[in-house]
Every structure is written in C-alpha cells, then in structure tokens.
PDB file of C-alpha atoms in Angstrom:
ATOM      1  CA  MET A   1     203.117 154.559  30.255  1.00  0.00           C
ATOM      2  CA  ASP A   2     199.900 154.223  32.152  1.00  0.00           C
ATOM      3  CA  ASN A   3     201.165 150.968  33.451  1.00  0.00           C
ATOM      4  CA  GLN A   4     204.029 152.573  35.143  1.00  0.00           C
ATOM      5  CA  LEU A   5     201.730 154.970  36.959  1.00  0.00           C
ATOM      6  CA  LYS A   6     199.628 152.065  38.544  1.00  0.00           C
ATOM      7  CA  VAL A   7     201.054 151.201  41.840  1.00  0.00           C
ATOM      8  CA  CYS A   8     199.251 148.244  43.829  1.00  0.00           C
ATOM      9  CA  HIS A   9     199.962 148.043  47.505  1.00  0.00           C
ATOM     10  CA  ASP A  10     198.798 144.879  49.366  1.00  0.00           C
ATOM     11  CA  LEU A  11     197.887 146.189  52.827  1.00  0.00           C
ATOM     12  CA  LYS A  12     196.264 142.918  54.339  1.00  0.00           C
ATOM     13  CA  THR A  13     197.910 141.399  57.125  1.00  0.00           C
ATOM     14  CA  ASP A  14     198.421 137.583  57.380  1.00  0.00           C
ATOM     15  CA  ARG A  15     195.659 136.097  59.392  1.00  0.00           C
ATOM     16  CA  PRO A  16     195.056 132.488  60.531  1.00  0.00           C
ATOM     17  CA  ASP A  17     191.647 130.677  59.520  1.00  0.00           C
ATOM     18  CA  ILE A  18     188.689 131.954  61.455  1.00  0.00           C
ATOM     19  CA  GLY A  19     186.768 128.705  61.920  1.00  0.00           C
ATOM     20  CA  GLN A  20     187.686 125.067  62.219  1.00  0.00           C
ATOM     21  CA  PRO A  21     186.478 122.737  59.363  1.00  0.00           C
ATOM     22  CA  LEU A  22     183.387 120.590  60.071  1.00  0.00           C
ATOM     23  CA  PRO A  23     184.004 117.288  61.602  1.00  0.00           C
ATOM     24  CA  ARG A  24     183.800 114.269  59.077  1.00  0.00           C
ATOM     25  CA  ILE A  25     180.895 112.806  60.926  1.00  0.00           C
ATOM     26  CA  LEU A  26     178.703 115.639  59.804  1.00  0.00           C
ATOM     27  CA  THR A  27     178.976 114.489  56.222  1.00  0.00           C
ATOM     28  CA  LEU A  28     176.537 111.703  57.251  1.00  0.00           C
ATOM     29  CA  LEU A  29     173.698 114.279  57.724  1.00  0.00           C
ATOM     30  CA  PRO A  30     172.816 114.410  53.975  1.00  0.00           C
ATOM     31  CA  ILE A  31     172.809 110.710  53.761  1.00  0.00           C
ATOM     32  CA  LEU A  32     170.501 110.491  56.852  1.00  0.00           C
ATOM     33  CA  PHE A  33     168.344 113.012  55.373  1.00  0.00           C
ATOM     34  CA  VAL A  34     167.953 111.157  52.147  1.00  0.00           C
ATOM     35  CA  LEU A  35     167.412 107.985  54.075  1.00  0.00           C
ATOM     36  CA  SER A  36     164.721 109.525  56.267  1.00  0.00           C
ATOM     37  CA  VAL A  37     162.885 110.857  53.124  1.00  0.00           C
ATOM     38  CA  ILE A  38     162.986 107.427  51.552  1.00  0.00           C
ATOM     39  CA  GLY A  39     161.871 105.845  54.874  1.00  0.00           C
ATOM     40  CA  ALA A  40     158.973 108.245  55.169  1.00  0.00           C
ATOM     41  CA  ILE A  41     157.825 107.376  51.654  1.00  0.00           C
ATOM     42  CA  ALA A  42     158.155 103.705  52.381  1.00  0.00           C
ATOM     43  CA  LEU A  43     156.175 104.104  55.680  1.00  0.00           C
ATOM     44  CA  ASN A  44     153.392 106.158  53.903  1.00  0.00           C
ATOM     45  CA  ALA A  45     153.127 103.346  51.274  1.00  0.00           C
ATOM     46  CA  LEU A  46     153.083 100.792  54.003  1.00  0.00           C
ATOM     47  CA  PHE A  47     150.311 102.791  55.893  1.00  0.00           C
ATOM     48  CA  PHE A  48     148.437 103.106  52.535  1.00  0.00           C
ATOM     49  CA  PHE A  49     148.441  99.414  52.017  1.00  0.00           C
ATOM     50  CA  GLN A  50     147.635  98.750  55.675  1.00  0.00           C
ATOM     51  CA  LEU A  51     144.769 101.181  55.336  1.00  0.00           C
ATOM     52  CA  ARG A  52     143.362  99.355  52.275  1.00  0.00           C
ATOM     53  CA  ASN A  53     143.804  95.962  54.112  1.00  0.00           C
ATOM     54  CA  ALA A  54     142.020  97.522  57.054  1.00  0.00           C
ATOM     55  CA  GLU A  55     139.071  98.674  54.876  1.00  0.00           C
ATOM     56  CA  LYS A  56     138.858  95.282  53.298  1.00  0.00           C
ATOM     57  CA  ALA A  57     138.874  93.551  56.654  1.00  0.00           C
ATOM     58  CA  LYS A  58     136.181  95.996  57.761  1.00  0.00           C
ATOM     59  CA  GLU A  59     133.933  95.074  54.780  1.00  0.00           C
ATOM     60  CA  GLU A  60     134.639  91.280  55.551  1.00  0.00           C
ATOM     61  CA  TRP A  61     133.544  91.861  59.155  1.00  0.00           C
ATOM     62  CA  LYS A  62     130.479  93.683  58.109  1.00  0.00           C
ATOM     63  CA  LEU A  63     129.648  90.790  55.812  1.00  0.00           C
ATOM     64  CA  LYS A  64     130.355  88.364  58.663  1.00  0.00           C
ATOM     65  CA  VAL A  65     128.199  90.385  61.042  1.00  0.00           C
ATOM     66  CA  ALA A  66     125.377  90.479  58.585  1.00  0.00           C
ATOM     67  CA  THR A  67     125.660  86.648  58.194  1.00  0.00           C
ATOM     68  CA  GLU A  68     125.788  86.030  61.864  1.00  0.00           C
ATOM     69  CA  SER A  69     122.839  88.299  62.307  1.00  0.00           C
ATOM     70  CA  SER A  70     120.757  86.399  59.733  1.00  0.00           C
ATOM     71  CA  LYS A  71     121.827  83.139  61.485  1.00  0.00           C
ATOM     72  CA  GLN A  72     120.836  84.628  64.817  1.00  0.00           C
ATOM     73  CA  LYS A  73     117.430  85.611  63.421  1.00  0.00           C
ATOM     74  CA  GLU A  74     117.069  82.002  62.030  1.00  0.00           C
ATOM     75  CA  ILE A  75     117.948  80.582  65.478  1.00  0.00           C
ATOM     76  CA  VAL A  76     115.476  82.832  67.140  1.00  0.00           C
ATOM     77  CA  ALA A  77     112.787  81.820  64.725  1.00  0.00           C
ATOM     78  CA  LYS A  78     113.655  78.044  65.366  1.00  0.00           C
ATOM     79  CA  ILE A  79     113.554  78.724  69.107  1.00  0.00           C
ATOM     80  CA  GLU A  80     110.124  80.323  68.734  1.00  0.00           C
ATOM     81  CA  THR A  81     108.928  77.385  66.752  1.00  0.00           C
ATOM     82  CA  ILE A  82     110.267  75.049  69.347  1.00  0.00           C
ATOM     83  CA  LYS A  83     108.571  77.061  72.140  1.00  0.00           C
ATOM     84  CA  ASP A  84     105.323  76.889  70.163  1.00  0.00           C
ATOM     85  CA  GLU A  85     105.650  73.200  69.848  1.00  0.00           C
ATOM     86  CA  GLU A  86     106.417  73.009  73.596  1.00  0.00           C
ATOM     87  CA  ARG A  87     103.375  75.119  74.444  1.00  0.00           C
ATOM     88  CA  ARG A  88     101.145  72.909  72.282  1.00  0.00           C
ATOM     89  CA  ALA A  89     102.693  69.787  73.835  1.00  0.00           C
ATOM     90  CA  ASN A  90     102.054  71.238  77.320  1.00  0.00           C
ATOM     91  CA  ASP A  91      98.481  71.951  76.236  1.00  0.00           C
ATOM     92  CA  VAL A  92      98.023  68.502  74.997  1.00  0.00           C
ATOM     93  CA  GLN A  93      99.666  67.166  78.235  1.00  0.00           C
ATOM     94  CA  ALA A  94      97.314  69.262  80.348  1.00  0.00           C
ATOM     95  CA  TRP A  95      94.374  68.117  78.313  1.00  0.00           C
ATOM     96  CA  VAL A  96      95.422  64.430  78.776  1.00  0.00           C
ATOM     97  CA  GLU A  97      95.994  64.993  82.374  1.00  0.00           C
ATOM     98  CA  GLY A  98      92.840  66.860  82.865  1.00  0.00           C
ATOM     99  CA  SER A  99      90.629  64.515  80.908  1.00  0.00           C
ATOM    100  CA  ARG A 100      89.336  61.528  82.837  1.00  0.00           C
ATOM    101  CA  GLN A 101      88.074  58.406  81.495  1.00  0.00           C
ATOM    102  CA  MET A 102      84.304  58.252  81.303  1.00  0.00           C
ATOM    103  CA  GLN A 103      84.088  54.481  81.577  1.00  0.00           C
ATOM    104  CA  PRO A 104      84.497  54.450  85.394  1.00  0.00           C
ATOM    105  CA  LEU A 105      81.811  57.220  85.655  1.00  0.00           C
ATOM    106  CA  ALA A 106      79.424  55.288  83.509  1.00  0.00           C
ATOM    107  CA  VAL A 107      80.029  52.094  85.473  1.00  0.00           C
ATOM    108  CA  ALA A 108      79.643  54.008  88.746  1.00  0.00           C
ATOM    109  CA  ILE A 109      76.248  55.426  87.546  1.00  0.00           C
ATOM    110  CA  ALA A 110      75.077  51.968  86.465  1.00  0.00           C
ATOM    111  CA  ARG A 111      76.200  50.249  89.638  1.00  0.00           C
ATOM    112  CA  SER A 112      74.333  52.862  91.829  1.00  0.00           C
ATOM    113  CA  MET A 113      71.014  51.851  90.251  1.00  0.00           C
ATOM    114  CA  ASP A 114      68.560  50.022  92.470  1.00  0.00           C
ATOM    115  CA  VAL A 115      67.134  46.863  91.375  1.00  0.00           C
ATOM    116  CA  LYS A 116      63.773  48.524  90.690  1.00  0.00           C
ATOM    117  CA  SER A 117      65.297  51.540  88.877  1.00  0.00           C
ATOM    118  CA  SER A 118      66.472  51.431  85.283  1.00  0.00           C
ATOM    119  CA  ILE A 119      68.328  53.966  83.134  1.00  0.00           C
ATOM    120  CA  ALA A 120      66.401  55.250  80.198  1.00  0.00           C
ATOM    121  CA  GLU A 121      69.038  57.695  78.854  1.00  0.00           C
ATOM    122  CA  LEU A 122      72.569  58.433  79.787  1.00  0.00           C
ATOM    123  CA  SER A 123      74.755  61.098  78.127  1.00  0.00           C
ATOM    124  CA  LEU A 124      78.326  62.093  78.995  1.00  0.00           C
ATOM    125  CA  PHE A 125      79.761  64.905  76.930  1.00  0.00           C
ATOM    126  CA  ARG A 126      83.198  66.638  77.350  1.00  0.00           C
ATOM    127  CA  GLU A 127      84.471  69.753  75.374  1.00  0.00           C
ATOM    128  CA  ALA A 128      87.967  69.616  73.999  1.00  0.00           C
ATOM    129  CA  GLU A 129      88.618  73.236  75.401  1.00  0.00           C
ATOM    130  CA  ASN A 130      87.819  72.327  78.889  1.00  0.00           C
ATOM    131  CA  PRO A 131      88.306  68.554  79.612  1.00  0.00           C
ATOM    132  CA  ASN A 132      87.884  68.968  83.384  1.00  0.00           C
ATOM    133  CA  GLN A 133      84.278  69.444  82.888  1.00  0.00           C
ATOM    134  CA  ILE A 134      81.802  66.766  81.871  1.00  0.00           C
ATOM    135  CA  LYS A 135      78.240  67.462  81.025  1.00  0.00           C
ATOM    136  CA  LEU A 136      76.185  64.781  82.457  1.00  0.00           C
ATOM    137  CA  GLY A 137      72.632  63.887  81.572  1.00  0.00           C
ATOM    138  CA  PHE A 138      70.623  60.900  82.552  1.00  0.00           C
ATOM    139  CA  LYS A 139      66.971  59.867  82.794  1.00  0.00           C
ATOM    140  CA  PHE A 140      65.895  56.773  84.929  1.00  0.00           C
ATOM    141  CA  ASP A 141      62.577  55.244  85.654  1.00  0.00           C
ATOM    142  CA  ASN A 142      61.491  54.461  89.225  1.00  0.00           C
ATOM    143  CA  GLY A 143      63.531  55.357  92.370  1.00  0.00           C
ATOM    144  CA  GLY A 144      62.876  59.079  92.506  1.00  0.00           C
ATOM    145  CA  GLN A 145      64.957  61.387  94.708  1.00  0.00           C
ATOM    146  CA  LYS A 146      66.366  58.326  96.614  1.00  0.00           C
ATOM    147  CA  GLN A 147      67.824  56.952  93.373  1.00  0.00           C
ATOM    148  CA  LEU A 148      69.176  60.302  92.343  1.00  0.00           C
ATOM    149  CA  ASP A 149      70.997  60.697  95.795  1.00  0.00           C
ATOM    150  CA  ALA A 150      72.436  57.297  95.481  1.00  0.00           C
ATOM    151  CA  THR A 151      73.740  57.969  91.984  1.00  0.00           C
ATOM    152  CA  LEU A 152      75.198  61.474  92.821  1.00  0.00           C
ATOM    153  CA  GLU A 153      76.886  59.861  95.808  1.00  0.00           C
ATOM    154  CA  ALA A 154      78.582  57.307  93.637  1.00  0.00           C
ATOM    155  CA  VAL A 155      79.695  60.186  91.207  1.00  0.00           C
ATOM    156  CA  ASN A 156      81.085  62.224  94.017  1.00  0.00           C
ATOM    157  CA  GLY A 157      82.940  59.159  95.175  1.00  0.00           C
ATOM    158  CA  LEU A 158      84.841  59.159  92.015  1.00  0.00           C
ATOM    159  CA  GLY A 159      86.090  62.774  92.691  1.00  0.00           C
ATOM    160  CA  TYR A 160      83.528  64.732  90.657  1.00  0.00           C
ATOM    161  CA  ARG A 161      81.360  67.550  91.936  1.00  0.00           C
ATOM    162  CA  SER A 162      78.122  68.529  90.121  1.00  0.00           C
ATOM    163  CA  TYR A 163      77.408  72.136  89.344  1.00  0.00           C
ATOM    164  CA  SER A 164      74.403  73.970  87.639  1.00  0.00           C
ATOM    165  CA  ALA A 165      72.209  70.828  88.284  1.00  0.00           C
ATOM    166  CA  ASN A 166      68.623  70.758  86.920  1.00  0.00           C
ATOM    167  CA  GLN A 167      66.358  67.975  87.670  1.00  0.00           C
ATOM    168  CA  THR A 168      62.870  67.355  86.486  1.00  0.00           C
ATOM    169  CA  ALA A 169      60.538  64.802  88.059  1.00  0.00           C
ATOM    170  CA  GLY A 170      58.279  62.811  85.682  1.00  0.00           C
ATOM    171  CA  LYS A 171      55.423  60.219  86.023  1.00  0.00           C
ATOM    172  CA  GLU A 172      55.718  57.180  88.237  1.00  0.00           C
ATOM    173  CA  GLY A 173      59.067  58.077  89.878  1.00  0.00           C
ATOM    174  CA  SER A 174      61.081  58.895  86.676  1.00  0.00           C
ATOM    175  CA  LEU A 175      63.483  61.643  86.958  1.00  0.00           C
ATOM    176  CA  ASP A 176      65.458  63.678  84.360  1.00  0.00           C
ATOM    177  CA  TYR A 177      68.754  65.099  85.670  1.00  0.00           C
ATOM    178  CA  GLN A 178      71.447  67.313  84.034  1.00  0.00           C
ATOM    179  CA  ALA A 179      74.553  68.746  85.542  1.00  0.00           C
ATOM    180  CA  THR A 180      78.127  69.843  84.858  1.00  0.00           C
ATOM    181  CA  LEU A 181      80.650  67.645  86.606  1.00  0.00           C
ATOM    182  CA  ILE A 182      84.011  69.154  87.612  1.00  0.00           C
ATOM    183  CA  TRP A 183      86.975  67.055  88.612  1.00  0.00           C
ATOM    184  CA  GLN A 184      88.290  67.732  92.036  1.00  0.00           C
ATOM    185  CA  LYS A 185      92.014  66.807  92.364  1.00  0.00           C
ATOM    186  CA  SER A 186      91.648  66.227  96.089  1.00  0.00           C
ATOM    187  CA  ASN A 187      89.632  63.158  95.480  1.00  0.00           C
ATOM    188  CA  LYS A 188      92.212  61.410  93.211  1.00  0.00           C
ATOM    189  CA  GLU A 189      92.628  58.783  95.676  1.00  0.00           C
ATOM    190  CA  ALA A 190      89.007  57.928  95.504  1.00  0.00           C
ATOM    191  CA  LEU A 191      89.251  57.395  91.716  1.00  0.00           C
ATOM    192  CA  ASN A 192      92.327  55.184  92.117  1.00  0.00           C
ATOM    193  CA  LEU A 193      90.555  53.036  94.768  1.00  0.00           C
ATOM    194  CA  THR A 194      87.445  52.690  92.669  1.00  0.00           C
ATOM    195  CA  ALA A 195      89.442  51.639  89.633  1.00  0.00           C
ATOM    196  CA  THR A 196      91.405  49.249  91.715  1.00  0.00           C
ATOM    197  CA  ASP A 197      88.089  47.680  93.067  1.00  0.00           C
ATOM    198  CA  GLU A 198      86.931  47.312  89.489  1.00  0.00           C
TER     199      GLU A 198
END
C-alpha cells in the first residue's frame, strides 16, 4: 500500500553536454610526464658520474701539478748548479787571463843587469786570489840606484807598474828592493812586442 502512495516525478529537462571532450593529443601528457621524470633521473645519474669523473680528473691534475712542480724544482736546482759551474769557470778564466807568465819578467830583470852588476836574490810571488799582482823582491850587488832604475824601466816596459816599493841600500852598491807589481792592460802591446823579440 505504501508503494502506491510514492509518486516520483522527473522534473529535469533534457540538456546537451556542457563541455567538449579533451582532444586525443592531450593523452600524451601523462606519457611525457613519465618520460621527463625518467629523463631527469637519467640526467641526475649522468651528472653524478660526470661529477665523480671530474673529481678523479681533479685529483689526477693535482698529482700532475705536484709532479711538474717537483720537476721544476729539480730543473731550477740543476740550473743553479750550472750557474755555479759557470761562475767558477768564469773565475778560472779571469784568473788565467789575469795571470801573466813570470818567465818574461824574470828574463827582463836578468837582461837589465849591467855587466858589473849581479843578482844575489830574486823572488816572484803571486797569490791565487789576485793574480794581477806579483810581489817582486830582488837583491843585487853593485850598480846602485842606476841599476835599479834600469831594472824598473825593463819591468815597466812589460806592462807592470810597481806599488808600495821599499828599497834598502847596502854596502858597496848592493841594493835590496821589494815592491808589488800590478799589470796594466794599456801596455799589453809592450808585453807582446817583448815576447816576440825573445
């Protein structure tokens, strides 16, 4: 009986669809989203591996820099050694160029002696530190000051000049003379001429 009393009235009017369905192309959006997530993961993995490779390369370059730095230090040490050898070679060359043979000097002194004069003592001494200077000492009998002037003239003719000279006159015309001889480069030709005459 209750069923008979229930009356249902459909009052809705017929309406068309409100919106158009989405185009089929938009069905690609979820696929693109999934692909972009996968691509982001792949790129992150790639960046991670690249970062690890970059750190390894950085360590390798640090090792190479340290190796090259040690090689550079070795090269600098070798260059310093070579420069030291060059300096020593230049010192030896300067010593050789500065040192003069003493034989022409002794010969010039001997030839300057007069017939009546004779050499009692003759010493020529040169220090290794200063080869341009020769310490001359000689003692001769007879001749006096005249013989000394002739001997000094012969020494000067070879290109030497005497400094700090000391002379002591003895008995019967003997004379003791000591001086430091310094080579004068301006008289190089004189030494060459004397060596040629000999």
